[in-house]
């Protein structure tokens, strides 16, 4: 059975270790930051458990760093990660739906960004399947919309942003 709940301090080590075991860098300090922002009402971090085993997480930012969402008060689903051994089991969808429920309290829209390398192909397909559409502003780097002839580095900060009406 999959359980979705808010992040608590006792989760930090298990989450860090779960990612460390597969060679992904997710330092404890990241989850301390997420927890502190959650306590301040800036972000909500949901984790997914398969039984008592950590499977993934997603966060919802009340104030996006992406300029289009920030200017239009659109909350942003940010940093969705499901461990590979738990992918294709609906966990990402459950985490997104939980974020959407919270976003709907303050907005009739929610957004998210997706990276442009092949690493993000499955996530992109999932977002489209769940009804997310391109926001129409093209590429953004570090939350700033790129203009014609600007250059950007292809990394995790180069994104297309999508939006969904709730």
JSON list of C-alpha atoms in Angstrom, two decimals:
[
{"chain": "A", "resi": 1, "resn": "UNK", "atom": "CA", "xyz": [0.00, 0.00, 0.00]},
{"chain": "A", "resi": 2, "resn": "UNK", "atom": "CA", "xyz": [1.25, 3.48, -0.90]},
{"chain": "A", "resi": 3, "resn": "UNK", "atom": "CA", "xyz": [0.99, 6.20, 1.75]},
{"chain": "A", "resi": 4, "resn": "UNK", "atom": "CA", "xyz": [1.39, 9.90, 0.90]},
{"chain": "A", "resi": 5, "resn": "UNK", "atom": "CA", "xyz": [2.08, 12.24, 3.80]},
{"chain": "A", "resi": 6, "resn": "UNK", "atom": "CA", "xyz": [3.95, 15.42, 4.69]},
{"chain": "A", "resi": 7, "resn": "UNK", "atom": "CA", "xyz": [7.66, 15.35, 5.36]},
{"chain": "A", "resi": 8, "resn": "UNK", "atom": "CA", "xyz": [8.71, 15.08, 9.02]},
{"chain": "A", "resi": 9, "resn": "UNK", "atom": "CA", "xyz": [12.20, 15.44, 10.54]},
{"chain": "A", "resi": 10, "resn": "UNK", "atom": "CA", "xyz": [12.47, 11.72, 11.14]},
{"chain": "A", "resi": 11, "resn": "UNK", "atom": "CA", "xyz": [12.37, 11.15, 7.35]},
{"chain": "A", "resi": 12, "resn": "UNK", "atom": "CA", "xyz": [15.62, 12.97, 6.51]},
{"chain": "A", "resi": 13, "resn": "UNK", "atom": "CA", "xyz": [18.08, 10.11, 7.00]},
{"chain": "A", "resi": 14, "resn": "UNK", "atom": "CA", "xyz": [15.95, 7.45, 5.26]},
{"chain": "A", "resi": 15, "resn": "UNK", "atom": "CA", "xyz": [15.39, 9.71, 2.24]},
{"chain": "A", "resi": 16, "resn": "UNK", "atom": "CA", "xyz": [19.06, 10.66, 2.00]},
{"chain": "A", "resi": 17, "resn": "UNK", "atom": "CA", "xyz": [20.15, 7.03, 2.31]},
{"chain": "A", "resi": 18, "resn": "UNK", "atom": "CA", "xyz": [17.61, 5.84, -0.28]},
{"chain": "A", "resi": 19, "resn": "UNK", "atom": "CA", "xyz": [19.01, 8.23, -2.88]},
{"chain": "A", "resi": 20, "resn": "UNK", "atom": "CA", "xyz": [22.60, 7.65, -1.80]},
{"chain": "A", "resi": 21, "resn": "UNK", "atom": "CA", "xyz": [22.11, 3.90, -2.36]},
{"chain": "A", "resi": 22, "resn": "UNK", "atom": "CA", "xyz": [21.38, 4.53, -6.05]},
{"chain": "A", "resi": 23, "resn": "UNK", "atom": "CA", "xyz": [24.07, 7.15, -6.55]},
{"chain": "A", "resi": 24, "resn": "UNK", "atom": "CA", "xyz": [21.86, 10.25, -6.52]},
{"chain": "A", "resi": 25, "resn": "UNK", "atom": "CA", "xyz": [23.01, 13.21, -4.46]},
{"chain": "A", "resi": 26, "resn": "UNK", "atom": "CA", "xyz": [20.21, 14.34, -2.15]},
{"chain": "A", "resi": 27, "resn": "UNK", "atom": "CA", "xyz": [21.90, 15.75, 0.97]},
{"chain": "A", "resi": 28, "resn": "UNK", "atom": "CA", "xyz": [20.12, 15.81, 4.32]},
{"chain": "A", "resi": 29, "resn": "UNK", "atom": "CA", "xyz": [20.44, 19.62, 4.22]},
{"chain": "A", "resi": 30, "resn": "UNK", "atom": "CA", "xyz": [18.03, 19.70, 1.24]},
{"chain": "A", "resi": 31, "resn": "UNK", "atom": "CA", "xyz": [15.30, 18.04, 3.28]},
{"chain": "A", "resi": 32, "resn": "UNK", "atom": "CA", "xyz": [16.09, 20.23, 6.29]},
{"chain": "A", "resi": 33, "resn": "UNK", "atom": "CA", "xyz": [15.55, 23.22, 3.98]},
{"chain": "A", "resi": 34, "resn": "UNK", "atom": "CA", "xyz": [12.29, 21.78, 2.65]},
{"chain": "A", "resi": 35, "resn": "UNK", "atom": "CA", "xyz": [11.08, 21.07, 6.18]},
{"chain": "A", "resi": 36, "resn": "UNK", "atom": "CA", "xyz": [11.97, 24.60, 7.36]},
{"chain": "A", "resi": 37, "resn": "UNK", "atom": "CA", "xyz": [10.17, 26.11, 4.37]},
{"chain": "A", "resi": 38, "resn": "UNK", "atom": "CA", "xyz": [7.20, 23.84, 5.10]},
{"chain": "A", "resi": 39, "resn": "UNK", "atom": "CA", "xyz": [7.13, 25.11, 8.70]},
{"chain": "A", "resi": 40, "resn": "UNK", "atom": "CA", "xyz": [7.10, 28.71, 7.37]},
{"chain": "A", "resi": 41, "resn": "UNK", "atom": "CA", "xyz": [4.28, 27.98, 4.90]},
{"chain": "A", "resi": 42, "resn": "UNK", "atom": "CA", "xyz": [6.47, 28.58, 1.84]},
{"chain": "A", "resi": 43, "resn": "UNK", "atom": "CA", "xyz": [6.52, 24.99, 0.60]},
{"chain": "A", "resi": 44, "resn": "UNK", "atom": "CA", "xyz": [4.81, 21.67, 1.28]},
{"chain": "A", "resi": 45, "resn": "UNK", "atom": "CA", "xyz": [6.86, 18.50, 0.87]},
{"chain": "A", "resi": 46, "resn": "UNK", "atom": "CA", "xyz": [5.02, 15.21, 0.43]},
{"chain": "A", "resi": 47, "resn": "UNK", "atom": "CA", "xyz": [6.70, 11.84, 0.65]},
{"chain": "A", "resi": 48, "resn": "UNK", "atom": "CA", "xyz": [5.48, 8.51, -0.67]},
{"chain": "A", "resi": 49, "resn": "UNK", "atom": "CA", "xyz": [5.98, 5.33, 1.30]},
{"chain": "A", "resi": 50, "resn": "UNK", "atom": "CA", "xyz": [5.48, 1.79, 0.05]},
{"chain": "A", "resi": 51, "resn": "UNK", "atom": "CA", "xyz": [4.62, 0.21, 3.36]},
{"chain": "A", "resi": 52, "resn": "UNK", "atom": "CA", "xyz": [7.32, 1.77, 5.52]},
{"chain": "A", "resi": 53, "resn": "UNK", "atom": "CA", "xyz": [9.88, 2.09, 2.70]},
{"chain": "A", "resi": 54, "resn": "UNK", "atom": "CA", "xyz": [10.57, 5.50, 1.16]},
{"chain": "A", "resi": 55, "resn": "UNK", "atom": "CA", "xyz": [9.56, 5.59, -2.52]},
{"chain": "A", "resi": 56, "resn": "UNK", "atom": "CA", "xyz": [9.59, 9.25, -3.58]},
{"chain": "A", "resi": 57, "resn": "UNK", "atom": "CA", "xyz": [8.69, 12.85, -2.87]},
{"chain": "A", "resi": 58, "resn": "UNK", "atom": "CA", "xyz": [7.39, 16.07, -4.41]},
{"chain": "A", "resi": 59, "resn": "UNK", "atom": "CA", "xyz": [7.15, 19.62, -3.19]},
{"chain": "A", "resi": 60, "resn": "UNK", "atom": "CA", "xyz": [4.71, 22.45, -3.84]},
{"chain": "A", "resi": 61, "resn": "UNK", "atom": "CA", "xyz": [6.08, 25.98, -3.78]},
{"chain": "A", "resi": 62, "resn": "UNK", "atom": "CA", "xyz": [3.53, 28.64, -2.88]},
{"chain": "A", "resi": 63, "resn": "UNK", "atom": "CA", "xyz": [5.70, 31.28, -4.60]},
{"chain": "A", "resi": 64, "resn": "UNK", "atom": "CA", "xyz": [7.45, 29.95, -7.69]},
{"chain": "A", "resi": 65, "resn": "UNK", "atom": "CA", "xyz": [10.91, 31.08, -8.75]},
{"chain": "A", "resi": 66, "resn": "UNK", "atom": "CA", "xyz": [9.74, 30.97, -12.38]},
{"chain": "A", "resi": 67, "resn": "UNK", "atom": "CA", "xyz": [8.78, 34.50, -13.37]},
{"chain": "A", "resi": 68, "resn": "UNK", "atom": "CA", "xyz": [5.50, 33.68, -15.17]},
{"chain": "A", "resi": 69, "resn": "UNK", "atom": "CA", "xyz": [4.16, 31.66, -12.24]},
{"chain": "A", "resi": 70, "resn": "UNK", "atom": "CA", "xyz": [5.44, 34.16, -9.65]},
{"chain": "A", "resi": 71, "resn": "UNK", "atom": "CA", "xyz": [3.85, 37.12, -11.46]},
{"chain": "A", "resi": 72, "resn": "UNK", "atom": "CA", "xyz": [0.51, 35.30, -11.71]},
{"chain": "A", "resi": 73, "resn": "UNK", "atom": "CA", "xyz": [0.46, 33.70, -8.22]},
{"chain": "A", "resi": 74, "resn": "UNK", "atom": "CA", "xyz": [0.55, 30.17, -9.63]},
{"chain": "A", "resi": 75, "resn": "UNK", "atom": "CA", "xyz": [1.91, 27.57, -7.18]},
{"chain": "A", "resi": 76, "resn": "UNK", "atom": "CA", "xyz": [4.59, 25.29, -8.62]},
{"chain": "A", "resi": 77, "resn": "UNK", "atom": "CA", "xyz": [5.07, 21.57, -8.17]},
{"chain": "A", "resi": 78, "resn": "UNK", "atom": "CA", "xyz": [8.81, 21.30, -7.82]},
{"chain": "A", "resi": 79, "resn": "UNK", "atom": "CA", "xyz": [11.39, 18.56, -7.40]},
{"chain": "A", "resi": 80, "resn": "UNK", "atom": "CA", "xyz": [9.33, 15.43, -8.05]},
{"chain": "A", "resi": 81, "resn": "UNK", "atom": "CA", "xyz": [11.47, 12.34, -7.57]},
{"chain": "A", "resi": 82, "resn": "UNK", "atom": "CA", "xyz": [10.41, 8.70, -7.47]},
{"chain": "A", "resi": 83, "resn": "UNK", "atom": "CA", "xyz": [13.06, 6.05, -6.91]},
{"chain": "A", "resi": 84, "resn": "UNK", "atom": "CA", "xyz": [13.54, 3.97, -10.06]},
{"chain": "A", "resi": 85, "resn": "UNK", "atom": "CA", "xyz": [12.41, 0.71, -8.45]},
{"chain": "A", "resi": 86, "resn": "UNK", "atom": "CA", "xyz": [9.07, 2.37, -7.61]},
{"chain": "A", "resi": 87, "resn": "UNK", "atom": "CA", "xyz": [8.48, 4.07, -10.97]},
{"chain": "A", "resi": 88, "resn": "UNK", "atom": "CA", "xyz": [5.55, 3.07, -13.21]},
{"chain": "A", "resi": 89, "resn": "UNK", "atom": "CA", "xyz": [3.43, 2.19, -10.17]},
{"chain": "A", "resi": 90, "resn": "UNK", "atom": "CA", "xyz": [1.40, 5.43, -10.00]},
{"chain": "A", "resi": 91, "resn": "UNK", "atom": "CA", "xyz": [3.45, 6.99, -7.20]},
{"chain": "A", "resi": 92, "resn": "UNK", "atom": "CA", "xyz": [4.39, 10.09, -9.20]},
{"chain": "A", "resi": 93, "resn": "UNK", "atom": "CA", "xyz": [0.72, 10.58, -10.06]},
{"chain": "A", "resi": 94, "resn": "UNK", "atom": "CA", "xyz": [-0.29, 10.26, -6.40]},
{"chain": "A", "resi": 95, "resn": "UNK", "atom": "CA", "xyz": [2.32, 12.83, -5.35]},
{"chain": "A", "resi": 96, "resn": "UNK", "atom": "CA", "xyz": [1.20, 15.25, -8.08]},
{"chain": "A", "resi": 97, "resn": "UNK", "atom": "CA", "xyz": [-2.49, 14.83, -7.14]},
{"chain": "A", "resi": 98, "resn": "UNK", "atom": "CA", "xyz": [-1.67, 15.60, -3.49]},
{"chain": "A", "resi": 99, "resn": "UNK", "atom": "CA", "xyz": [0.17, 18.76, -4.54]},
{"chain": "A", "resi": 100, "resn": "UNK", "atom": "CA", "xyz": [-2.76, 19.75, -6.78]},
{"chain": "A", "resi": 101, "resn": "UNK", "atom": "CA", "xyz": [-5.18, 19.44, -3.84]},
{"chain": "A", "resi": 102, "resn": "UNK", "atom": "CA", "xyz": [-3.14, 21.91, -1.82]},
{"chain": "A", "resi": 103, "resn": "UNK", "atom": "CA", "xyz": [-2.62, 24.27, -4.78]},
{"chain": "A", "resi": 104, "resn": "UNK", "atom": "CA", "xyz": [-6.38, 24.37, -5.38]},
{"chain": "A", "resi": 105, "resn": "UNK", "atom": "CA", "xyz": [-6.89, 25.96, -1.96]},
{"chain": "A", "resi": 106, "resn": "UNK", "atom": "CA", "xyz": [-5.29, 29.21, -3.17]},
{"chain": "A", "resi": 107, "resn": "UNK", "atom": "CA", "xyz": [-5.36, 29.02, -6.97]},
{"chain": "A", "resi": 108, "resn": "UNK", "atom": "CA", "xyz": [-7.34, 27.61, -9.87]},
{"chain": "A", "resi": 109, "resn": "UNK", "atom": "CA", "xyz": [-4.04, 26.75, -11.60]},
{"chain": "A", "resi": 110, "resn": "UNK", "atom": "CA", "xyz": [-0.86, 24.87, -10.80]},
{"chain": "A", "resi": 111, "resn": "UNK", "atom": "CA", "xyz": [2.34, 24.70, -12.77]},
{"chain": "A", "resi": 112, "resn": "UNK", "atom": "CA", "xyz": [5.56, 22.75, -13.02]},
{"chain": "A", "resi": 113, "resn": "UNK", "atom": "CA", "xyz": [8.79, 22.77, -14.96]},
{"chain": "A", "resi": 114, "resn": "UNK", "atom": "CA", "xyz": [10.37, 19.89, -16.83]},
{"chain": "A", "resi": 115, "resn": "UNK", "atom": "CA", "xyz": [13.96, 19.47, -17.91]},
{"chain": "A", "resi": 116, "resn": "UNK", "atom": "CA", "xyz": [14.86, 19.08, -21.56]},
{"chain": "A", "resi": 117, "resn": "UNK", "atom": "CA", "xyz": [17.21, 16.12, -21.60]},
{"chain": "A", "resi": 118, "resn": "UNK", "atom": "CA", "xyz": [16.10, 12.54, -22.20]},
{"chain": "A", "resi": 119, "resn": "UNK", "atom": "CA", "xyz": [16.28, 11.97, -18.43]},
{"chain": "A", "resi": 120, "resn": "UNK", "atom": "CA", "xyz": [12.97, 13.84, -18.20]},
{"chain": "A", "resi": 121, "resn": "UNK", "atom": "CA", "xyz": [11.10, 12.12, -21.04]},
{"chain": "A", "resi": 122, "resn": "UNK", "atom": "CA", "xyz": [9.00, 9.86, -18.79]},
{"chain": "A", "resi": 123, "resn": "UNK", "atom": "CA", "xyz": [8.14, 12.78, -16.51]},
{"chain": "A", "resi": 124, "resn": "UNK", "atom": "CA", "xyz": [7.13, 14.92, -19.51]},
{"chain": "A", "resi": 125, "resn": "UNK", "atom": "CA", "xyz": [4.83, 12.17, -20.80]},
{"chain": "A", "resi": 126, "resn": "UNK", "atom": "CA", "xyz": [3.27, 11.81, -17.34]},
{"chain": "A", "resi": 127, "resn": "UNK", "atom": "CA", "xyz": [2.58, 15.55, -17.09]},
{"chain": "A", "resi": 128, "resn": "UNK", "atom": "CA", "xyz": [0.88, 15.60, -20.48]},
{"chain": "A", "resi": 129, "resn": "UNK", "atom": "CA", "xyz": [-1.18, 12.53, -19.54]},
{"chain": "A", "resi": 130, "resn": "UNK", "atom": "CA", "xyz": [-2.32, 14.33, -16.36]},
{"chain": "A", "resi": 131, "resn": "UNK", "atom": "CA", "xyz": [-3.58, 17.34, -18.35]},
{"chain": "A", "resi": 132, "resn": "UNK", "atom": "CA", "xyz": [-0.65, 19.74, -18.12]},
{"chain": "A", "resi": 133, "resn": "UNK", "atom": "CA", "xyz": [-0.12, 22.01, -21.13]},
{"chain": "A", "resi": 134, "resn": "UNK", "atom": "CA", "xyz": [2.78, 24.24, -22.13]},
{"chain": "A", "resi": 135, "resn": "UNK", "atom": "CA", "xyz": [2.43, 27.70, -20.63]},
{"chain": "A", "resi": 136, "resn": "UNK", "atom": "CA", "xyz": [3.38, 29.24, -23.99]},
{"chain": "A", "resi": 137, "resn": "UNK", "atom": "CA", "xyz": [6.49, 31.14, -22.89]},
{"chain": "A", "resi": 138, "resn": "UNK", "atom": "CA", "xyz": [9.10, 28.81, -24.35]},
{"chain": "A", "resi": 139, "resn": "UNK", "atom": "CA", "xyz": [12.31, 27.95, -22.57]},
{"chain": "A", "resi": 140, "resn": "UNK", "atom": "CA", "xyz": [13.35, 29.32, -19.21]},
{"chain": "A", "resi": 141, "resn": "UNK", "atom": "CA", "xyz": [16.68, 29.10, -17.42]},
{"chain": "A", "resi": 142, "resn": "UNK", "atom": "CA", "xyz": [16.89, 29.56, -13.66]},
{"chain": "A", "resi": 143, "resn": "UNK", "atom": "CA", "xyz": [13.27, 30.75, -13.70]},
{"chain": "A", "resi": 144, "resn": "UNK", "atom": "CA", "xyz": [13.87, 33.48, -16.31]},
{"chain": "A", "resi": 145, "resn": "UNK", "atom": "CA", "xyz": [12.13, 33.27, -19.69]},
{"chain": "A", "resi": 146, "resn": "UNK", "atom": "CA", "xyz": [14.69, 33.20, -22.50]},
{"chain": "A", "resi": 147, "resn": "UNK", "atom": "CA", "xyz": [14.40, 35.60, -25.39]},
{"chain": "A", "resi": 148, "resn": "UNK", "atom": "CA", "xyz": [15.29, 34.99, -29.03]},
{"chain": "A", "resi": 149, "resn": "UNK", "atom": "CA", "xyz": [19.08, 34.70, -29.59]},
{"chain": "A", "resi": 150, "resn": "UNK", "atom": "CA", "xyz": [19.83, 34.25, -25.88]},
{"chain": "A", "resi": 151, "resn": "UNK", "atom": "CA", "xyz": [21.97, 31.27, -25.00]},
{"chain": "A", "resi": 152, "resn": "UNK", "atom": "CA", "xyz": [21.66, 28.87, -22.10]},
{"chain": "A", "resi": 153, "resn": "UNK", "atom": "CA", "xyz": [23.46, 25.87, -20.70]},
{"chain": "A", "resi": 154, "resn": "UNK", "atom": "CA", "xyz": [21.59, 22.58, -20.99]},
{"chain": "A", "resi": 155, "resn": "UNK", "atom": "CA", "xyz": [21.31, 21.47, -17.36]},
{"chain": "A", "resi": 156, "resn": "UNK", "atom": "CA", "xyz": [18.62, 20.89, -14.74]},
{"chain": "A", "resi": 157, "resn": "UNK", "atom": "CA", "xyz": [17.82, 24.63, -14.70]},
{"chain": "A", "resi": 158, "resn": "UNK", "atom": "CA", "xyz": [16.80, 24.77, -18.38]},
{"chain": "A", "resi": 159, "resn": "UNK", "atom": "CA", "xyz": [13.09, 24.01, -18.46]},
{"chain": "A", "resi": 160, "resn": "UNK", "atom": "CA", "xyz": [9.82, 24.14, -20.29]},
{"chain": "A", "resi": 161, "resn": "UNK", "atom": "CA", "xyz": [7.00, 25.10, -17.96]},
{"chain": "A", "resi": 162, "resn": "UNK", "atom": "CA", "xyz": [3.56, 23.58, -18.01]},
{"chain": "A", "resi": 163, "resn": "UNK", "atom": "CA", "xyz": [0.31, 24.62, -16.43]},
{"chain": "A", "resi": 164, "resn": "UNK", "atom": "CA", "xyz": [-2.94, 22.92, -15.48]},
{"chain": "A", "resi": 165, "resn": "UNK", "atom": "CA", "xyz": [-6.35, 24.38, -14.71]},
{"chain": "A", "resi": 166, "resn": "UNK", "atom": "CA", "xyz": [-7.64, 22.82, -11.50]}
]
